[in-house]
Amino acid sequence: MSIDSIQDLEVVNSFAQLPPAFYTRLATTPLRRPRLLHANASVAGLLGLSPRALAGQDFLDVCAGSVPLRGGQTLSAVYSGHQFGVWAGQLGDGRAHLLGEVITPQGPMEIQLKGSGRTPYSRMGDGRAVVRSSVREYLASEAMAGLGIPTTRALAIVVGDDPVYRETEERAAVVARVSPSFIRFGSFEHWGGSPQNLRILLDYVIDRFYPECRVQDNPGESALRFLRQVVARSARLVADWQTVGFCHGVMNTDNMSILGLTMDYGPYGFMDGFQINHVCNHTDAQGRYAWNAQPSVVNWNLYRLASCLTVLDIEADALRAELQHYEDDFLAAYRGNLVRKFGWLQWREGDDMLVDDWWRLLHNQQADFTLGFRRLAQALSDPEPWLDLFSDRAAAQAWLAAYAQRLTLENRPDAERIAAMQSANPLYVLRNHLAEQAIQAAHREDSGEIETLLKLLRDPYVEQPGYEDYAQPAPEWACRLEVSCSS
């Protein structure tokens, strides 16, 4: 049965039951004259909220941080982490507040506000988010969900009149985020020198999210099984990122979900023209988080996570043995994704060479990542739309001939293959210029572009008549867009 008020949700506070060292309980800092820019009916439905609930004053009050969630215990969590490969020490929810945990048919879901004011972990920050970054996160999390990639979700975005100073003066906004948990690798790193608290956190995470890993009377084996599952989930996640052309932009250990979710959207980007070493974050001058580096960065982050567990008297060799599964896990997920995207039935010997040639073709000609895959489905019968993506058509035709030869190894009807490829290769992704158009409209408090993009991104594999402009290569002006850690 749908609930007509956010204040009538069944709320628990399991994270708040951890010792006080894990968080600080504090109130949010309300926005000045808050207005609801957009509410996500899809995510609201996951929580059991009716459409009527989204129009209520209490929904705005909670999502703006003006009043607490009834039954919740508002808090901000502490964690640490490595940022750009360097130990940064204590970090934490510098601008986020966990309101509580909602009981749903899919399991408990936490509601967290981002941009809701200063906390003890803000360091030199103001505790705020701006309209620009909030719209980007709101759209990106829903885009990833539409692609079937594990992610946190977005419930609502609220704007206010408070000025916020980044590169220029901007206006404050708050995003209400939803996830089973916001615990991250950095949460474990924070307790790397405290075996007692690390054990408390590990037991909490295993009991709530990895119960199959629990081995009675053998905590060391439980920890190893837990690590094995985190390795597998993280490998699958980054394989998904690679095969949709997604760059996270700031893969610090404090931005890595312990549940294998995409989280903390900032200077991310879906590639337009493909570059194997594409860097979407203007702040990342060294290219640490380039597209082709993402799999190795995840592996590096997993080693940082595993190193914390040595304080629990777990042998380093046993931890390394679990980490060694990463490459196989990644390759299995990566190749599985590519099998579907190329319309094959299975991975065969020699496919690595054809795939390498594919990336080289896209890179050398800066061809559009998304449309390169999407139009390939029909390129054998109608090659012109696909060939139009390449400046060197002869090179593209040569690769297409090799691809056609590869297809002859499998007795698959063309119609079946085309349908399968179209269900694996999105037509719509959240390109930077589309997000920018939604941001500009949001500055006018017009949520029309947000609504349009959500409509397309929730089902990105199905062509929607009348929205052809959203399925085109990026315009020239999009090349001048830059996103950074302040995004």
XYZ file of C-alpha atoms in Angstrom:
487
model
C 0.000 0.000 0.000
C 1.348 3.420 -0.946
C 2.124 5.905 1.815
C 0.890 9.477 1.423
C 3.444 11.164 3.697
C 7.195 10.740 3.975
C 6.755 11.116 7.716
C 4.699 7.925 7.831
C 7.499 5.685 6.539
C 8.751 2.902 8.778
C 12.199 4.096 9.835
C 15.008 2.347 11.710
C 18.563 3.449 12.486
C 20.924 0.493 12.337
C 24.027 2.581 11.557
C 23.232 4.836 14.506
C 23.403 1.779 16.754
C 27.138 1.531 16.117
C 29.376 3.151 18.787
C 29.474 6.973 18.768
C 33.006 6.977 17.320
C 31.543 6.065 13.925
C 29.547 9.268 13.439
C 28.394 12.576 14.847
C 24.733 13.214 15.533
C 23.808 16.719 14.485
C 21.075 18.684 12.778
C 21.101 19.773 9.159
C 21.394 23.425 8.146
C 18.143 24.252 6.290
C 18.178 26.011 2.962
C 16.876 29.535 2.749
C 13.446 29.552 1.083
C 13.638 25.961 -0.229
C 11.720 24.896 -3.346
C 11.316 21.403 -4.739
C 12.931 21.362 -8.171
C 12.136 17.728 -8.947
C 10.953 14.586 -7.199
C 11.694 11.144 -8.573
C 8.460 9.136 -8.554
C 10.355 5.966 -9.501
C 12.591 6.037 -6.426
C 9.738 7.245 -4.243
C 7.851 4.132 -5.286
C 10.752 1.952 -4.091
C 10.309 3.526 -0.663
C 6.560 2.976 -0.766
C 5.656 6.649 -1.254
C 2.646 7.574 -3.373
C 2.698 10.376 -5.972
C 0.563 12.352 -3.538
C 3.338 12.182 -0.950
C 5.727 14.018 -3.268
C 3.446 17.050 -3.374
C 3.221 17.350 0.403
C 4.899 20.085 2.417
C 6.444 17.468 4.674
C 8.248 15.899 1.694
C 9.838 19.252 0.858
C 10.670 19.890 4.507
C 12.488 16.583 4.914
C 14.332 16.702 1.575
C 15.423 20.298 2.197
C 16.754 19.446 5.644
C 14.247 21.752 7.306
C 12.854 19.034 9.587
C 14.170 15.591 10.525
C 12.707 12.343 9.272
C 10.290 11.093 11.910
C 11.852 8.155 13.708
C 15.269 8.901 12.231
C 18.490 9.840 13.975
C 20.276 12.412 11.826
C 24.028 11.913 11.684
C 27.171 12.305 9.587
C 29.643 9.421 9.287
C 33.392 9.531 9.694
C 35.785 7.783 7.290
C 39.253 8.238 5.839
C 40.819 7.450 2.502
C 43.411 7.735 -0.224
C 42.794 10.643 -2.587
C 44.602 10.587 -5.935
C 46.810 7.825 -4.537
C 47.868 9.768 -1.427
C 46.747 9.028 2.128
C 44.463 11.922 3.109
C 43.781 10.901 6.703
C 40.419 11.553 8.302
C 37.651 12.609 5.968
C 33.928 11.985 6.488
C 30.525 13.295 5.477
C 31.567 16.904 5.077
C 28.263 17.982 3.550
C 25.990 14.977 3.987
C 23.523 13.881 6.649
C 22.025 10.416 7.022
C 18.381 10.866 8.022
C 17.438 7.260 8.695
C 16.815 3.878 7.175
C 13.462 3.094 5.540
C 12.084 -0.439 5.631
C 11.009 -1.452 2.102
C 10.038 -4.725 0.375
C 13.503 -4.675 -1.272
C 15.214 -4.309 2.111
C 16.298 -1.316 4.192
C 17.167 1.833 2.235
C 18.988 4.795 3.757
C 17.993 8.358 2.934
C 20.893 10.787 2.935
C 20.934 14.509 2.164
C 23.921 15.902 0.271
C 24.555 19.625 0.577
C 22.723 19.923 3.878
C 25.289 21.930 5.839
C 28.570 21.833 7.707
C 29.598 18.859 9.823
C 32.665 18.124 11.957
C 34.133 16.521 8.820
C 33.762 19.544 6.515
C 37.402 20.589 7.027
C 37.571 23.926 5.149
C 34.328 23.299 3.233
C 31.023 25.110 3.534
C 28.900 21.970 3.713
C 26.898 22.960 0.680
C 26.279 21.662 -2.832
C 25.293 23.834 -5.775
C 22.542 23.504 -8.370
C 25.057 22.498 -11.022
C 26.582 19.552 -9.145
C 23.239 18.503 -7.684
C 21.541 18.230 -11.074
C 24.512 16.257 -12.407
C 24.335 13.750 -9.541
C 20.548 13.517 -9.702
C 20.599 12.671 -13.406
C 23.678 10.453 -13.384
C 22.498 8.075 -10.707
C 19.231 7.541 -12.549
C 21.059 7.137 -15.865
C 23.177 4.372 -14.362
C 20.100 2.665 -12.932
C 18.514 2.727 -16.391
C 21.612 1.073 -17.820
C 21.364 -1.667 -15.211
C 24.597 -0.642 -13.488
C 24.626 -0.809 -9.666
C 24.279 2.672 -8.200
C 22.953 4.834 -5.437
C 19.675 6.508 -6.395
C 18.223 10.022 -6.244
C 14.889 10.811 -4.595
C 14.609 14.581 -4.898
C 16.464 17.801 -5.562
C 15.689 21.012 -3.661
C 17.008 24.491 -4.461
C 17.365 27.466 -2.159
C 18.458 31.104 -2.148
C 21.712 30.610 -0.236
C 24.781 31.829 -2.158
C 27.617 29.306 -2.520
C 31.069 30.231 -3.755
C 32.936 27.885 -6.070
C 34.650 29.186 -9.220
C 31.852 31.764 -9.224
C 28.907 32.532 -6.967
C 26.222 29.866 -7.358
C 23.029 28.864 -5.575
C 22.745 26.094 -3.016
C 20.840 22.872 -3.586
C 20.310 19.601 -1.736
C 20.019 16.118 -3.255
C 18.188 13.412 -1.327
C 20.053 10.179 -2.078
C 18.910 6.619 -1.440
C 21.042 3.505 -0.985
C 21.117 0.341 1.116
C 24.283 1.832 2.631
C 26.791 4.606 2.060
C 29.656 2.711 3.711
C 32.810 2.879 1.621
C 36.322 1.474 1.460
C 37.450 4.535 3.396
C 35.145 3.590 6.272
C 37.353 0.537 6.792
C 40.570 2.451 6.220
C 39.623 4.819 9.025
C 39.830 1.957 11.531
C 43.001 0.396 10.147
C 44.699 1.090 13.466
C 41.801 0.042 15.689
C 41.097 -3.709 15.547
C 38.118 -3.429 17.881
C 36.258 -0.836 15.840
C 37.243 -2.448 12.559
C 35.760 -5.722 13.787
C 32.546 -3.913 14.803
C 32.243 -2.348 11.329
C 33.058 -5.599 9.550
C 30.493 -7.540 11.585
C 27.877 -4.877 10.867
C 28.496 -4.997 7.105
C 28.635 -8.785 6.924
C 25.495 -9.291 9.005
C 23.451 -6.766 7.013
C 24.781 -7.093 3.476
C 26.905 -10.247 3.185
C 25.271 -12.787 5.528
C 26.312 -15.639 3.231
C 29.916 -14.856 4.169
C 29.432 -15.516 7.874
C 31.258 -18.608 9.131
C 30.322 -19.341 12.720
C 33.236 -19.326 15.153
C 35.674 -18.399 12.377
C 35.850 -14.599 11.999
C 38.983 -14.772 9.868
C 37.295 -16.954 7.252
C 34.240 -14.676 7.348
C 36.468 -11.686 6.584
C 38.139 -13.495 3.685
C 34.795 -14.465 2.183
C 33.615 -10.886 2.585
C 36.689 -9.596 0.759
C 36.112 -12.113 -2.012
C 32.586 -10.775 -2.555
C 33.715 -7.147 -2.553
C 36.386 -8.036 -5.125
C 33.785 -9.694 -7.352
C 31.267 -6.838 -7.091
C 33.895 -4.161 -7.693
C 35.281 -5.995 -10.722
C 31.823 -6.312 -12.270
C 31.098 -2.653 -11.581
C 34.153 -1.297 -13.344
C 33.600 -3.711 -16.248
C 30.159 -2.158 -16.618
C 31.674 1.333 -16.554
C 34.214 0.444 -19.227
C 31.654 -0.971 -21.617
C 29.312 2.032 -21.511
C 32.143 4.559 -21.772
C 31.637 5.920 -18.257
C 34.453 7.673 -16.400
C 33.904 8.217 -12.686
C 36.492 10.963 -12.472
C 37.492 10.713 -8.817
C 37.951 7.066 -7.796
C 39.426 7.766 -4.374
C 39.000 5.020 -1.799
C 36.488 7.185 0.067
C 34.328 7.173 -3.090
C 34.298 3.387 -3.480
C 31.158 1.651 -2.202
C 31.615 -1.449 -0.064
C 28.513 -2.812 -1.835
C 29.892 -2.396 -5.355
C 27.660 0.568 -6.218
C 28.499 3.624 -8.292
C 28.465 6.463 -5.776
C 29.578 10.061 -5.148
C 28.994 11.443 -8.632
C 31.170 14.473 -9.222
C 33.375 15.114 -12.265
C 32.075 12.052 -14.124
C 31.519 11.799 -17.856
C 30.069 9.522 -20.495
C 32.480 9.700 -23.406
C 31.408 11.282 -26.678
C 34.344 10.866 -29.060
C 36.374 7.922 -27.793
C 39.845 8.367 -26.339
C 41.363 5.389 -24.634
C 43.074 7.679 -22.113
C 40.132 10.064 -21.744
C 40.188 12.088 -18.512
C 36.845 13.612 -17.598
C 38.014 15.421 -14.449
C 39.726 18.733 -15.222
C 41.352 18.555 -11.771
C 43.060 15.236 -12.603
C 46.113 16.735 -14.285
C 48.076 13.474 -14.156
C 45.293 11.360 -15.659
C 45.219 8.968 -12.713
C 41.532 8.245 -13.301
C 41.528 8.036 -17.097
C 39.121 5.568 -18.748
C 41.797 2.971 -19.472
C 43.184 3.253 -15.926
C 39.910 2.581 -14.100
C 40.236 -1.229 -13.820
C 43.737 -0.996 -12.346
C 42.640 1.764 -9.952
C 39.851 -0.436 -8.600
C 42.418 -3.181 -8.048
C 44.697 -0.725 -6.225
C 41.802 0.416 -4.050
C 40.945 -3.187 -3.190
C 44.495 -3.688 -1.950
C 44.058 -0.663 0.336
C 40.860 -2.217 1.680
C 42.502 -5.587 2.239
C 45.476 -4.046 4.008
C 43.131 -2.820 6.765
C 42.097 -6.380 7.533
C 45.616 -7.415 8.552
C 45.015 -5.800 11.962
C 42.444 -8.559 12.559
C 45.278 -11.114 12.546
C 44.421 -12.327 9.058
C 47.436 -13.555 7.122
C 48.548 -11.265 4.322
C 48.986 -14.233 2.003
C 45.364 -15.274 2.567
C 44.189 -11.753 1.734
C 46.348 -11.657 -1.394
C 44.848 -14.962 -2.494
C 41.384 -13.389 -2.492
C 42.643 -10.296 -4.319
C 44.136 -12.486 -7.037
C 40.614 -13.270 -8.249
C 40.157 -9.665 -9.403
C 41.632 -9.980 -12.886
C 39.594 -13.072 -13.736
C 36.435 -11.509 -12.308
C 36.967 -8.352 -14.329
C 37.769 -10.167 -17.580
C 34.742 -12.444 -17.224
C 32.390 -9.476 -16.737
C 34.107 -7.316 -19.372
C 34.082 -10.044 -22.006
C 30.527 -11.015 -21.124
C 29.418 -7.443 -21.669
C 31.256 -7.241 -24.990
C 29.763 -10.533 -26.176
C 26.323 -8.968 -25.739
C 27.315 -5.625 -27.221
C 28.820 -7.208 -30.348
C 25.914 -9.617 -30.790
C 27.953 -12.755 -30.287
C 26.847 -15.893 -28.484
C 30.129 -16.562 -26.710
C 33.699 -15.323 -26.416
C 36.037 -17.080 -28.841
C 39.753 -17.307 -29.343
C 40.919 -14.323 -31.356
C 38.196 -11.977 -30.089
C 40.748 -10.053 -28.046
C 42.467 -8.970 -31.251
C 39.228 -7.859 -32.908
C 38.223 -5.914 -29.786
C 41.649 -4.257 -29.559
C 41.294 -3.232 -33.198
C 37.846 -1.832 -32.369
C 39.184 0.381 -29.578
C 42.068 1.454 -31.821
C 39.633 2.381 -34.615
C 37.461 4.441 -32.281
C 40.472 6.107 -30.661
C 42.285 7.006 -33.868
C 39.183 8.640 -35.306
C 37.609 9.970 -32.099
C 34.425 8.185 -33.130
C 31.378 8.409 -30.912
C 31.482 5.683 -28.250
C 27.750 5.186 -27.742
C 26.654 5.449 -31.368
C 29.612 3.409 -32.564
C 28.192 0.426 -30.710
C 24.520 1.239 -31.289
C 24.704 1.684 -35.070
C 26.921 -1.372 -35.465
C 23.859 -3.556 -34.984
C 22.570 -2.685 -38.472
C 25.860 -1.770 -40.114
C 26.035 -4.935 -42.224
C 22.722 -4.259 -43.982
C 22.813 -0.428 -43.807
C 26.412 0.675 -43.268
C 26.115 4.403 -44.024
C 24.880 5.662 -40.604
C 27.657 3.727 -38.892
C 30.337 4.761 -41.395
C 29.322 8.415 -40.965
C 30.846 8.278 -37.488
C 34.345 7.772 -38.942
C 36.570 10.208 -40.793
C 38.597 7.369 -42.344
C 35.833 5.288 -43.861
C 38.251 2.815 -45.446
C 39.676 1.864 -42.054
C 36.154 1.504 -40.653
C 35.110 -0.664 -43.591
C 38.140 -2.906 -43.089
C 37.229 -3.470 -39.453
C 33.574 -4.051 -40.387
C 34.638 -6.770 -42.836
C 36.581 -8.521 -40.058
C 33.558 -8.217 -37.768
C 31.288 -9.704 -40.438
C 33.681 -12.621 -40.797
C 33.588 -13.162 -37.037
C 29.777 -13.344 -37.113
C 29.927 -16.265 -39.555
C 31.368 -18.418 -36.759
C 27.956 -18.438 -35.103
C 24.709 -19.504 -36.684
C 22.604 -16.645 -35.382
C 19.788 -15.067 -37.420
C 20.396 -11.394 -38.185
C 17.087 -10.269 -36.726
C 17.856 -12.004 -33.440
C 21.365 -10.560 -33.333
C 20.174 -7.015 -34.098
C 17.504 -7.156 -31.397
C 20.030 -8.492 -28.893
C 22.553 -5.765 -29.736
C 19.962 -3.022 -29.443
C 19.043 -4.300 -25.993
C 22.716 -4.190 -24.959
C 23.795 -0.891 -26.527
C 22.015 2.246 -25.299
C 20.811 4.911 -27.668
C 20.657 7.537 -24.925
C 23.339 8.313 -22.344
C 23.832 11.344 -20.140
C 26.209 13.288 -22.328
C 27.780 16.355 -20.724
C 25.996 18.787 -23.001
C 22.620 17.242 -22.182
C 23.351 17.578 -18.487
C 24.430 21.175 -19.091
C 21.141 21.991 -20.798
C 19.270 20.583 -17.812
C 21.472 22.630 -15.456
C 20.788 25.865 -17.318
C 17.055 25.189 -17.164
C 17.334 24.334 -13.460
C 18.921 27.706 -12.789
C 15.617 29.133 -14.044
C 13.837 26.580 -11.810
C 12.539 24.837 -14.897
C 12.688 21.062 -14.397
C 11.425 20.234 -17.887
C 14.814 19.084 -19.175
C 15.342 16.945 -16.094
C 11.987 15.269 -16.700
C 12.761 14.706 -20.382
C 16.158 13.202 -19.655
C 14.785 10.924 -16.967
C 12.161 9.665 -19.410
C 14.857 8.724 -21.920
C 17.478 7.495 -19.477
C 15.137 5.185 -17.587
C 14.822 3.073 -20.742
C 17.893 4.058 -22.774
C 17.775 1.104 -25.163
C 14.376 1.924 -26.709
C 14.135 4.613 -29.365
C 11.652 7.362 -28.510
C 10.103 9.163 -31.520
C 10.503 12.917 -31.350
C 13.723 12.831 -29.311
C 16.205 12.422 -32.142
C 18.335 15.340 -30.879
C 19.108 13.399 -27.709
C 20.608 10.524 -29.710
C 23.127 12.490 -31.758
C 26.874 13.031 -31.384
C 27.776 15.936 -29.132
C 27.745 19.388 -30.761
C 31.012 21.244 -31.200
C 30.420 23.533 -28.220
C 30.319 20.509 -25.896
C 34.096 20.111 -26.286
C 34.521 23.303 -24.249
C 32.652 21.955 -21.238
C 34.875 21.151 -18.286
C 34.035 19.394 -15.046
C 36.212 19.313 -11.950
C 36.104 18.137 -8.349
C 33.834 21.118 -7.595
C 31.332 19.721 -10.115
